[in-house]
Short mmCIF file of C-alpha atoms in Angstrom, two decimals:
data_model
loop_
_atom_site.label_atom_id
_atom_site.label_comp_id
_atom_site.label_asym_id
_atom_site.label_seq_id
_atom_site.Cartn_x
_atom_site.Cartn_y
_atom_site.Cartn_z
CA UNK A 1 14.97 -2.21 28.41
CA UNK A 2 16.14 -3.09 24.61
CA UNK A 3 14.88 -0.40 22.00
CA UNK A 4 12.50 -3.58 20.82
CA UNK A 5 11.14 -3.38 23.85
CA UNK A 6 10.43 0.38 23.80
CA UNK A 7 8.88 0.10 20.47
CA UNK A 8 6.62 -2.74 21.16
CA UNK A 9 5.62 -0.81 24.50
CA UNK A 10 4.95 2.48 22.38
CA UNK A 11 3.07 0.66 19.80
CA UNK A 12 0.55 -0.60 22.03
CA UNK A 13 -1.41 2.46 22.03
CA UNK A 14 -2.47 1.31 18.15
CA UNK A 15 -4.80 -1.45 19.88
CA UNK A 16 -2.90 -4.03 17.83
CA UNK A 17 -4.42 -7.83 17.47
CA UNK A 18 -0.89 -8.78 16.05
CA UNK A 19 2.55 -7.32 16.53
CA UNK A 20 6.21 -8.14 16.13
CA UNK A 21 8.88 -5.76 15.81
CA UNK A 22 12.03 -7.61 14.58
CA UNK A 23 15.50 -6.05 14.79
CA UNK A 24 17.13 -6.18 11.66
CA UNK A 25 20.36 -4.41 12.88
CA UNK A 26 22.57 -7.78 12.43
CA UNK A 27 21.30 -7.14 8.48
CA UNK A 28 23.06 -3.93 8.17
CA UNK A 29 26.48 -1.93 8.86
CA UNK A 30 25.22 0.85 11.14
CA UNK A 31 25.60 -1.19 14.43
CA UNK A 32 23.74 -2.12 17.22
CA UNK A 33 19.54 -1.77 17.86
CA UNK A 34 19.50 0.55 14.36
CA UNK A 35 17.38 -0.95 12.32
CA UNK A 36 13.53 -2.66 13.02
CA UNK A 37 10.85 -4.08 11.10
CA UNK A 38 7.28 -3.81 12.58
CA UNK A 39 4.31 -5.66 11.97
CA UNK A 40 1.12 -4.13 12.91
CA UNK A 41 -2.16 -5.49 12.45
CA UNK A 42 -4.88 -2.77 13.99
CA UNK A 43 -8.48 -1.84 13.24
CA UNK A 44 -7.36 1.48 13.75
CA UNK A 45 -5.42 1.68 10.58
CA UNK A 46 -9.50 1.09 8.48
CA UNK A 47 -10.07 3.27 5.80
CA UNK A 48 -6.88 4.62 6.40
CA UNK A 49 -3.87 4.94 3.17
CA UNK A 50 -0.34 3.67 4.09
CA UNK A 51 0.74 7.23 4.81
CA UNK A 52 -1.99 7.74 7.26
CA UNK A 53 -1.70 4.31 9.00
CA UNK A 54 2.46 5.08 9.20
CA UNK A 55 2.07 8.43 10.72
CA UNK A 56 -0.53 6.74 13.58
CA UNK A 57 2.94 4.45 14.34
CA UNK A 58 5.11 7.67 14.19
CA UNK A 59 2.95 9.54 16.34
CA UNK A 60 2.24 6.32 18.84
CA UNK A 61 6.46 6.44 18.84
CA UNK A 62 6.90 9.95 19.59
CA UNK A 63 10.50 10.89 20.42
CA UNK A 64 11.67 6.88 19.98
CA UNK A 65 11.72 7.66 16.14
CA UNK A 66 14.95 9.72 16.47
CA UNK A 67 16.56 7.00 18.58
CA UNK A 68 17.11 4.39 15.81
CA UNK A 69 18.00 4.92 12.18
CA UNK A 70 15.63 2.64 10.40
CA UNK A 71 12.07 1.47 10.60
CA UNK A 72 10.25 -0.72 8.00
CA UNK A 73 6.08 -0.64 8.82
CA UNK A 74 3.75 -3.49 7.55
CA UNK A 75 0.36 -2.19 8.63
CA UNK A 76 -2.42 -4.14 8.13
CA UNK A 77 -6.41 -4.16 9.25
CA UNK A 78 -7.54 -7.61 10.52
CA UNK A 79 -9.08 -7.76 7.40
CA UNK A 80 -6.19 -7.60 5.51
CA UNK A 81 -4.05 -9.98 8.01
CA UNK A 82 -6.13 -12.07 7.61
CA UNK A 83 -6.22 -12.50 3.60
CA UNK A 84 -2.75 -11.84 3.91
CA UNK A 85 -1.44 -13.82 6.86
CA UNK A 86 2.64 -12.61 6.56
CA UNK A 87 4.89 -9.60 5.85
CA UNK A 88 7.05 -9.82 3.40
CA UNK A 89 10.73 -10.65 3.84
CA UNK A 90 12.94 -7.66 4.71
CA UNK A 91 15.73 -6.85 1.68
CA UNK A 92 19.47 -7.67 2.22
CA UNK A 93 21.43 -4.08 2.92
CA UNK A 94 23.93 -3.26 0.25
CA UNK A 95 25.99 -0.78 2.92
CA UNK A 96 25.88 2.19 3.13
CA UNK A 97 23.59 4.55 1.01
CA UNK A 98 22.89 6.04 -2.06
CA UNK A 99 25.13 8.84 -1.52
CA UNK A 100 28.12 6.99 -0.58
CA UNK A 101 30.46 7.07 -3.46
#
């Protein structure tokens, strides 16, 4: 089973009415299944701020999170989804990171 796979298993547990989990690793220099963008739209994340709703998908993850290097969460309520209808587009990677000299 890919890692996408495991994720979008995991994430289940949120309830979600929409979800896609994009890899993103062919964006970036780390390699192979690294880097995912998820986008979860769940009535579990109402009345909840963006750190609340991201540490429901870290905790519906669980040991998963230390098995890739990068994660980018757009969590929505149907609500919002549905005012909003898209996630915005991922950045390009520069390489590397900040601390790379």
């Amino acid at each position: 089973m890919s890692m996408r796979d495991r994720i979008l298993t995991a994430l289940q547990a949120l309830d979600p009415q929409h979800l896609d989990v994009l890899d993103e690793s062919h964006m970036h220099s780390r390699g192979l299944e690294t880097h995912y963008k998820a986008v979860i739209v769940s009535p579990v994340f109402a009345g909840l701020n963006a750190v609340k709703r991201h540490q429901k998908v870290y905790g519906s993850l669980g040991e998963l999170m230390g098995q890739f290097h990068a994660l980018a969460l757009h969590t929505y309520t149907p609500e919002e989804w549905a005012e909003q209808g898209a996630a915005p587009d991922s950045p390009t990677c520069r390489g590397g990171s900040k601390h790379d000299h």
